[in-house]
mmCIF file of C-alpha atoms in Angstrom:
data_model
loop_
_atom_site.group_PDB
_atom_site.id
_atom_site.type_symbol
_atom_site.label_atom_id
_atom_site.label_comp_id
_atom_site.label_asym_id
_atom_site.label_seq_id
_atom_site.Cartn_x
_atom_site.Cartn_y
_atom_site.Cartn_z
ATOM 1 C CA GLU A 1 -176.431 -2.664 -15.904
ATOM 2 C CA THR A 2 -177.016 -5.721 -18.054
ATOM 3 C CA GLY A 3 -176.825 -9.145 -16.426
ATOM 4 C CA VAL A 4 -173.357 -10.233 -17.511
ATOM 5 C CA THR A 5 -170.881 -7.639 -18.738
ATOM 6 C CA GLN A 6 -167.601 -8.392 -20.463
ATOM 7 C CA THR A 7 -164.749 -6.004 -21.199
ATOM 8 C CA PRO A 8 -163.156 -5.292 -23.531
ATOM 9 C CA ARG A 9 -165.461 -6.202 -26.411
ATOM 10 C CA HIS A 10 -162.549 -6.438 -28.821
ATOM 11 C CA LEU A 11 -158.866 -7.108 -28.172
ATOM 12 C CA VAL A 12 -155.897 -7.443 -30.486
ATOM 13 C CA MET A 13 -152.703 -8.663 -28.908
ATOM 14 C CA GLY A 14 -149.299 -9.865 -29.964
ATOM 15 C CA MET A 15 -148.019 -13.272 -29.024
ATOM 16 C CA THR A 16 -145.683 -11.831 -26.414
ATOM 17 C CA ASN A 17 -148.260 -9.581 -24.768
ATOM 18 C CA LYS A 18 -150.062 -10.071 -21.472
ATOM 19 C CA LYS A 19 -153.679 -9.020 -21.263
ATOM 20 C CA SER A 20 -156.731 -9.775 -19.173
ATOM 21 C CA LEU A 21 -160.397 -10.257 -19.953
ATOM 22 C CA LYS A 22 -162.934 -9.153 -17.373
ATOM 23 C CA CYS A 23 -166.411 -10.429 -16.640
ATOM 24 C CA GLU A 24 -168.892 -9.055 -14.108
ATOM 25 C CA GLN A 25 -172.332 -10.429 -13.313
ATOM 26 C CA HIS A 26 -175.109 -8.472 -11.623
ATOM 27 C CA LEU A 27 -177.499 -11.401 -11.179
ATOM 28 C CA GLY A 28 -176.487 -12.604 -7.730
ATOM 29 C CA HIS A 29 -175.270 -15.901 -9.148
ATOM 30 C CA ASN A 30 -172.651 -18.067 -7.472
ATOM 31 C CA ALA A 31 -171.235 -19.904 -10.481
ATOM 32 C CA MET A 32 -169.260 -18.412 -13.361
ATOM 33 C CA TYR A 33 -167.810 -19.873 -16.534
ATOM 34 C CA TRP A 34 -165.441 -19.147 -19.393
ATOM 35 C CA TYR A 35 -166.276 -20.524 -22.839
ATOM 36 C CA LYS A 36 -164.303 -20.324 -26.083
ATOM 37 C CA GLN A 37 -166.214 -19.963 -29.341
ATOM 38 C CA SER A 38 -164.179 -20.659 -32.475
ATOM 39 C CA ALA A 39 -165.489 -20.657 -36.014
ATOM 40 C CA LYS A 40 -167.231 -23.888 -37.043
ATOM 41 C CA LYS A 41 -166.626 -25.529 -33.656
ATOM 42 C CA PRO A 42 -168.971 -26.073 -30.724
ATOM 43 C CA LEU A 43 -168.646 -23.804 -27.746
ATOM 44 C CA GLU A 44 -165.902 -25.171 -25.547
ATOM 45 C CA LEU A 45 -166.222 -24.921 -21.800
ATOM 46 C CA MET A 46 -162.867 -23.795 -20.403
ATOM 47 C CA PHE A 47 -163.299 -23.148 -16.694
ATOM 48 C CA VAL A 48 -166.014 -23.379 -14.052
ATOM 49 C CA TYR A 49 -166.056 -21.560 -10.745
ATOM 50 C CA ASN A 50 -168.523 -22.315 -7.962
ATOM 51 C CA PHE A 51 -168.528 -20.054 -4.935
ATOM 52 C CA LYS A 52 -165.184 -18.584 -6.106
ATOM 53 C CA GLU A 53 -163.540 -22.008 -6.241
ATOM 54 C CA GLN A 54 -162.422 -23.518 -9.535
ATOM 55 C CA THR A 55 -164.314 -26.765 -9.999
ATOM 56 C CA GLU A 56 -163.499 -27.526 -13.598
ATOM 57 C CA ASN A 57 -160.586 -26.989 -15.970
ATOM 58 C CA ASN A 58 -161.137 -28.675 -19.310
ATOM 59 C CA SER A 59 -157.489 -29.266 -20.177
ATOM 60 C CA VAL A 60 -156.946 -25.619 -20.958
ATOM 61 C CA PRO A 61 -153.326 -24.613 -21.735
ATOM 62 C CA SER A 62 -151.567 -22.760 -18.952
ATOM 63 C CA ARG A 63 -151.242 -19.646 -21.097
ATOM 64 C CA PHE A 64 -154.870 -19.069 -20.011
ATOM 65 C CA SER A 65 -155.097 -18.299 -16.317
ATOM 66 C CA PRO A 66 -158.474 -17.641 -14.691
ATOM 67 C CA GLU A 67 -159.092 -15.698 -11.524
ATOM 68 C CA CYS A 68 -162.290 -15.374 -9.518
ATOM 69 C CA PRO A 69 -161.834 -12.916 -6.642
ATOM 70 C CA ASN A 70 -165.522 -12.994 -5.687
ATOM 71 C CA SER A 71 -168.804 -14.397 -6.940
ATOM 72 C CA SER A 72 -169.456 -11.378 -9.145
ATOM 73 C CA HIS A 73 -166.157 -11.089 -10.978
ATOM 74 C CA LEU A 74 -164.206 -13.410 -13.218
ATOM 75 C CA PHE A 75 -160.991 -12.702 -15.075
ATOM 76 C CA LEU A 76 -159.074 -14.539 -17.768
ATOM 77 C CA HIS A 77 -155.397 -13.638 -17.821
ATOM 78 C CA LEU A 78 -153.681 -14.208 -21.142
ATOM 79 C CA HIS A 79 -149.984 -14.524 -21.890
ATOM 80 C CA THR A 80 -147.860 -15.822 -24.766
ATOM 81 C CA LEU A 81 -150.923 -16.750 -26.796
ATOM 82 C CA GLN A 82 -150.878 -18.360 -30.229
ATOM 83 C CA PRO A 83 -152.784 -17.254 -33.343
ATOM 84 C CA GLU A 84 -155.072 -20.290 -32.984
ATOM 85 C CA ASP A 85 -156.262 -18.810 -29.695
ATOM 86 C CA SER A 86 -158.077 -16.116 -31.660
ATOM 87 C CA ALA A 87 -161.780 -16.586 -30.887
ATOM 88 C CA LEU A 88 -164.789 -15.149 -29.118
ATOM 89 C CA TYR A 89 -164.457 -15.667 -25.376
ATOM 90 C CA LEU A 90 -167.768 -15.831 -23.589
ATOM 91 C CA CYS A 91 -168.400 -15.503 -19.904
ATOM 92 C CA ALA A 92 -171.509 -16.937 -18.317
ATOM 93 C CA SER A 93 -173.023 -17.173 -14.879
ATOM 94 C CA SER A 94 -175.686 -19.261 -13.191
ATOM 95 C CA GLN A 95 -177.097 -20.139 -9.825
ATOM 96 C CA ALA A 96 -175.531 -23.412 -8.773
ATOM 97 C CA GLY A 97 -178.066 -26.205 -8.387
ATOM 98 C CA GLN A 98 -180.635 -28.148 -10.384
ATOM 99 C CA ASP A 99 -182.740 -26.791 -13.238
ATOM 100 C CA THR A 100 -180.448 -23.878 -13.748
ATOM 101 C CA GLU A 101 -179.664 -21.943 -16.860
ATOM 102 C CA ALA A 102 -176.608 -20.010 -17.864
ATOM 103 C CA PHE A 103 -176.704 -16.316 -18.690
ATOM 104 C CA PHE A 104 -174.069 -15.164 -21.156
ATOM 105 C CA GLY A 105 -172.179 -11.953 -21.685
ATOM 106 C CA GLN A 106 -171.639 -10.452 -25.127
ATOM 107 C CA GLY A 107 -168.136 -11.836 -25.355
ATOM 108 C CA THR A 108 -164.675 -10.523 -26.073
ATOM 109 C CA ARG A 109 -163.469 -10.931 -29.649
ATOM 110 C CA LEU A 110 -159.775 -11.771 -29.301
ATOM 111 C CA THR A 111 -157.333 -11.611 -32.186
ATOM 112 C CA VAL A 112 -153.774 -12.810 -31.649
ATOM 113 C CA VAL A 113 -151.266 -11.484 -34.174
ATOM 114 C CA ALA B 1 -170.990 -38.969 -22.217
ATOM 115 C CA GLN B 2 -173.381 -36.472 -23.702
ATOM 116 C CA SER B 3 -173.311 -34.985 -27.183
ATOM 117 C CA VAL B 4 -175.422 -32.871 -29.502
ATOM 118 C CA THR B 5 -175.748 -32.973 -33.274
ATOM 119 C CA GLN B 6 -177.312 -30.124 -35.184
ATOM 120 C CA LEU B 7 -178.144 -31.075 -38.756
ATOM 121 C CA GLY B 8 -177.534 -28.269 -41.196
ATOM 122 C CA SER B 9 -175.056 -25.515 -40.427
ATOM 123 C CA HIS B 10 -177.118 -23.105 -42.550
ATOM 124 C CA VAL B 11 -180.868 -22.940 -43.010
ATOM 125 C CA SER B 12 -182.620 -20.411 -45.230
ATOM 126 C CA VAL B 13 -186.365 -19.719 -45.113
ATOM 127 C CA SER B 14 -188.635 -17.088 -46.540
ATOM 128 C CA GLU B 15 -190.291 -14.580 -44.263
ATOM 129 C CA GLY B 16 -193.562 -16.078 -43.061
ATOM 130 C CA ALA B 17 -192.447 -19.663 -43.667
ATOM 131 C CA LEU B 18 -192.038 -22.401 -41.084
ATOM 132 C CA VAL B 19 -188.725 -22.553 -39.269
ATOM 133 C CA LEU B 20 -187.403 -26.007 -38.380
ATOM 134 C CA LEU B 21 -183.964 -26.391 -36.815
ATOM 135 C CA ARG B 22 -182.914 -29.917 -35.985
ATOM 136 C CA CYS B 23 -181.181 -31.166 -32.877
ATOM 137 C CA ASN B 24 -180.415 -34.727 -31.845
ATOM 138 C CA TYR B 25 -178.780 -35.584 -28.568
ATOM 139 C CA SER B 26 -177.016 -38.424 -26.897
ATOM 140 C CA SER B 27 -177.142 -38.830 -23.154
ATOM 141 C CA SER B 28 -176.802 -41.754 -20.794
ATOM 142 C CA VAL B 29 -179.422 -40.323 -18.439
ATOM 143 C CA PRO B 30 -182.635 -38.313 -18.955
ATOM 144 C CA PRO B 31 -181.318 -35.064 -20.346
ATOM 145 C CA TYR B 32 -181.987 -31.423 -19.815
ATOM 146 C CA LEU B 33 -182.093 -29.709 -23.216
ATOM 147 C CA PHE B 34 -181.704 -26.084 -24.196
ATOM 148 C CA TRP B 35 -181.905 -23.862 -27.245
ATOM 149 C CA TYR B 36 -179.884 -20.651 -27.281
ATOM 150 C CA VAL B 37 -179.849 -17.900 -29.889
ATOM 151 C CA GLN B 38 -176.903 -15.684 -30.761
ATOM 152 C CA TYR B 39 -177.416 -12.471 -32.703
ATOM 153 C CA PRO B 40 -174.421 -10.908 -34.477
ATOM 154 C CA ASN B 41 -171.792 -9.590 -32.081
ATOM 155 C CA GLN B 42 -173.837 -10.734 -29.086
ATOM 156 C CA GLY B 43 -173.652 -13.414 -26.452
ATOM 157 C CA LEU B 44 -176.043 -16.331 -26.180
ATOM 158 C CA GLN B 45 -179.625 -15.836 -25.055
ATOM 159 C CA LEU B 46 -181.789 -18.675 -23.775
ATOM 160 C CA LEU B 47 -184.789 -19.378 -26.019
ATOM 161 C CA LEU B 48 -186.249 -22.315 -24.122
ATOM 162 C CA LYS B 49 -185.379 -25.345 -22.043
ATOM 163 C CA TYR B 50 -186.701 -28.837 -21.375
ATOM 164 C CA THR B 51 -186.374 -30.106 -17.831
ATOM 165 C CA SER B 52 -188.474 -33.303 -17.833
ATOM 166 C CA ALA B 53 -191.840 -31.604 -17.443
ATOM 167 C CA ALA B 54 -194.022 -31.074 -20.537
ATOM 168 C CA THR B 55 -192.506 -32.485 -23.725
ATOM 169 C CA LEU B 56 -193.633 -29.475 -25.763
ATOM 170 C CA VAL B 57 -191.769 -26.445 -24.543
ATOM 171 C CA LYS B 58 -192.669 -22.899 -25.480
ATOM 172 C CA GLY B 59 -190.018 -20.222 -25.495
ATOM 173 C CA ILE B 60 -189.562 -16.590 -26.299
ATOM 174 C CA ASN B 61 -190.200 -14.934 -29.668
ATOM 175 C CA GLY B 62 -192.758 -17.570 -30.719
ATOM 176 C CA PHE B 63 -190.341 -20.496 -30.742
ATOM 177 C CA GLU B 64 -191.136 -23.923 -29.383
ATOM 178 C CA ALA B 65 -189.453 -27.303 -29.249
ATOM 179 C CA GLU B 66 -190.676 -30.834 -28.704
ATOM 180 C CA PHE B 67 -188.752 -33.443 -26.765
ATOM 181 C CA LYS B 68 -189.049 -36.865 -28.417
ATOM 182 C CA LYS B 69 -187.301 -39.519 -26.397
ATOM 183 C CA SER B 70 -187.831 -42.267 -28.985
ATOM 184 C CA GLU B 71 -186.075 -40.160 -31.608
ATOM 185 C CA THR B 72 -183.583 -38.554 -29.198
ATOM 186 C CA SER B 73 -184.548 -35.241 -30.752
ATOM 187 C CA PHE B 74 -185.342 -31.729 -29.615
ATOM 188 C CA HIS B 75 -186.124 -29.826 -32.799
ATOM 189 C CA LEU B 76 -186.836 -26.099 -32.683
ATOM 190 C CA THR B 77 -189.780 -24.693 -34.639
ATOM 191 C CA LYS B 78 -191.551 -21.431 -35.310
ATOM 192 C CA PRO B 79 -194.682 -21.282 -37.451
ATOM 193 C CA SER B 80 -193.839 -18.041 -39.236
ATOM 194 C CA ALA B 81 -190.332 -16.667 -39.665
ATOM 195 C CA HIS B 82 -189.592 -13.000 -39.217
ATOM 196 C CA MET B 83 -186.590 -11.103 -40.509
ATOM 197 C CA SER B 84 -185.514 -10.471 -36.927
ATOM 198 C CA ASP B 85 -185.120 -14.243 -36.395
ATOM 199 C CA ALA B 86 -181.949 -14.260 -38.488
ATOM 200 C CA ALA B 87 -179.267 -15.421 -36.072
ATOM 201 C CA GLU B 88 -177.287 -18.474 -35.019
ATOM 202 C CA TYR B 89 -179.064 -21.091 -32.943
ATOM 203 C CA PHE B 90 -177.386 -23.523 -30.578
ATOM 204 C CA CYS B 91 -178.787 -26.670 -29.049
ATOM 205 C CA ALA B 92 -177.248 -27.803 -25.766
ATOM 206 C CA VAL B 93 -177.626 -30.772 -23.434
ATOM 207 C CA SER B 94 -176.911 -31.297 -19.774
ATOM 208 C CA ASP B 95 -177.113 -34.698 -18.143
ATOM 209 C CA THR B 96 -176.918 -33.266 -14.645
ATOM 210 C CA GLY B 97 -179.566 -30.580 -14.876
ATOM 211 C CA THR B 98 -177.087 -27.879 -14.063
ATOM 212 C CA ALA B 99 -175.741 -25.102 -16.232
ATOM 213 C CA SER B 100 -172.231 -26.158 -15.360
ATOM 214 C CA LYS B 101 -172.343 -29.257 -17.567
ATOM 215 C CA LEU B 102 -173.643 -27.926 -20.872
ATOM 216 C CA THR B 103 -172.494 -29.537 -24.103
ATOM 217 C CA PHE B 104 -173.281 -27.459 -27.175
ATOM 218 C CA GLY B 105 -173.865 -28.334 -30.795
ATOM 219 C CA THR B 106 -172.003 -26.598 -33.597
ATOM 220 C CA GLY B 107 -174.868 -24.225 -34.278
ATOM 221 C CA THR B 108 -177.239 -23.521 -37.175
ATOM 222 C CA ARG B 109 -177.231 -20.160 -38.881
ATOM 223 C CA LEU B 110 -180.760 -19.143 -39.855
ATOM 224 C CA GLN B 111 -181.193 -16.816 -42.805
ATOM 225 C CA VAL B 112 -184.585 -15.234 -43.452
ATOM 226 C CA THR B 113 -185.264 -13.874 -46.925
ATOM 227 C CA LEU B 114 -188.023 -11.640 -48.275
#
């Protein structure tokens, strides 16, 4: 198993659909993150979870709903999305503390039609 | 507040030529600085990081970066480009030393030509 695994790799959904993105880390880390990568924009940190608790929400619209049932799994539930939400969604994990680095998954390419 | 500026969204070099990707940062405290690489259809992979030890940092795949406080820069270099280096490169800064507070630049796409 690779360090951080995201499924699905590609997702096309209509604006009225409900879908979920899944992330699993096999690194024993205790912090997990969701990032959004849009064309020509810096990576945007969406959510941070430390020890399963959400510690950061960067003003993300409520149509994105994260869930972290344990330190190894992170979900992003999607509903009533807009076309501008189309992007690459990256999950990352790290060991909470100083001098840490984030390990990224391969991302889910989301297209909202 | 911290920020990162990457000059040049696209850089093209010949195979065997020097690679220089520029990154300037802004941080109110001594920063931690990172370079990540993203290959097509992949996530981000850490190339190297500066954490207030040696100012010249060596990373994977022959890359290195030098922290210059006076210039607030952390430019990425590689003496000789290889075709496999073609990818997008991201500079990131953290003013807390933790991965949870990374601010990324907009990225530089490196093209390597024969």
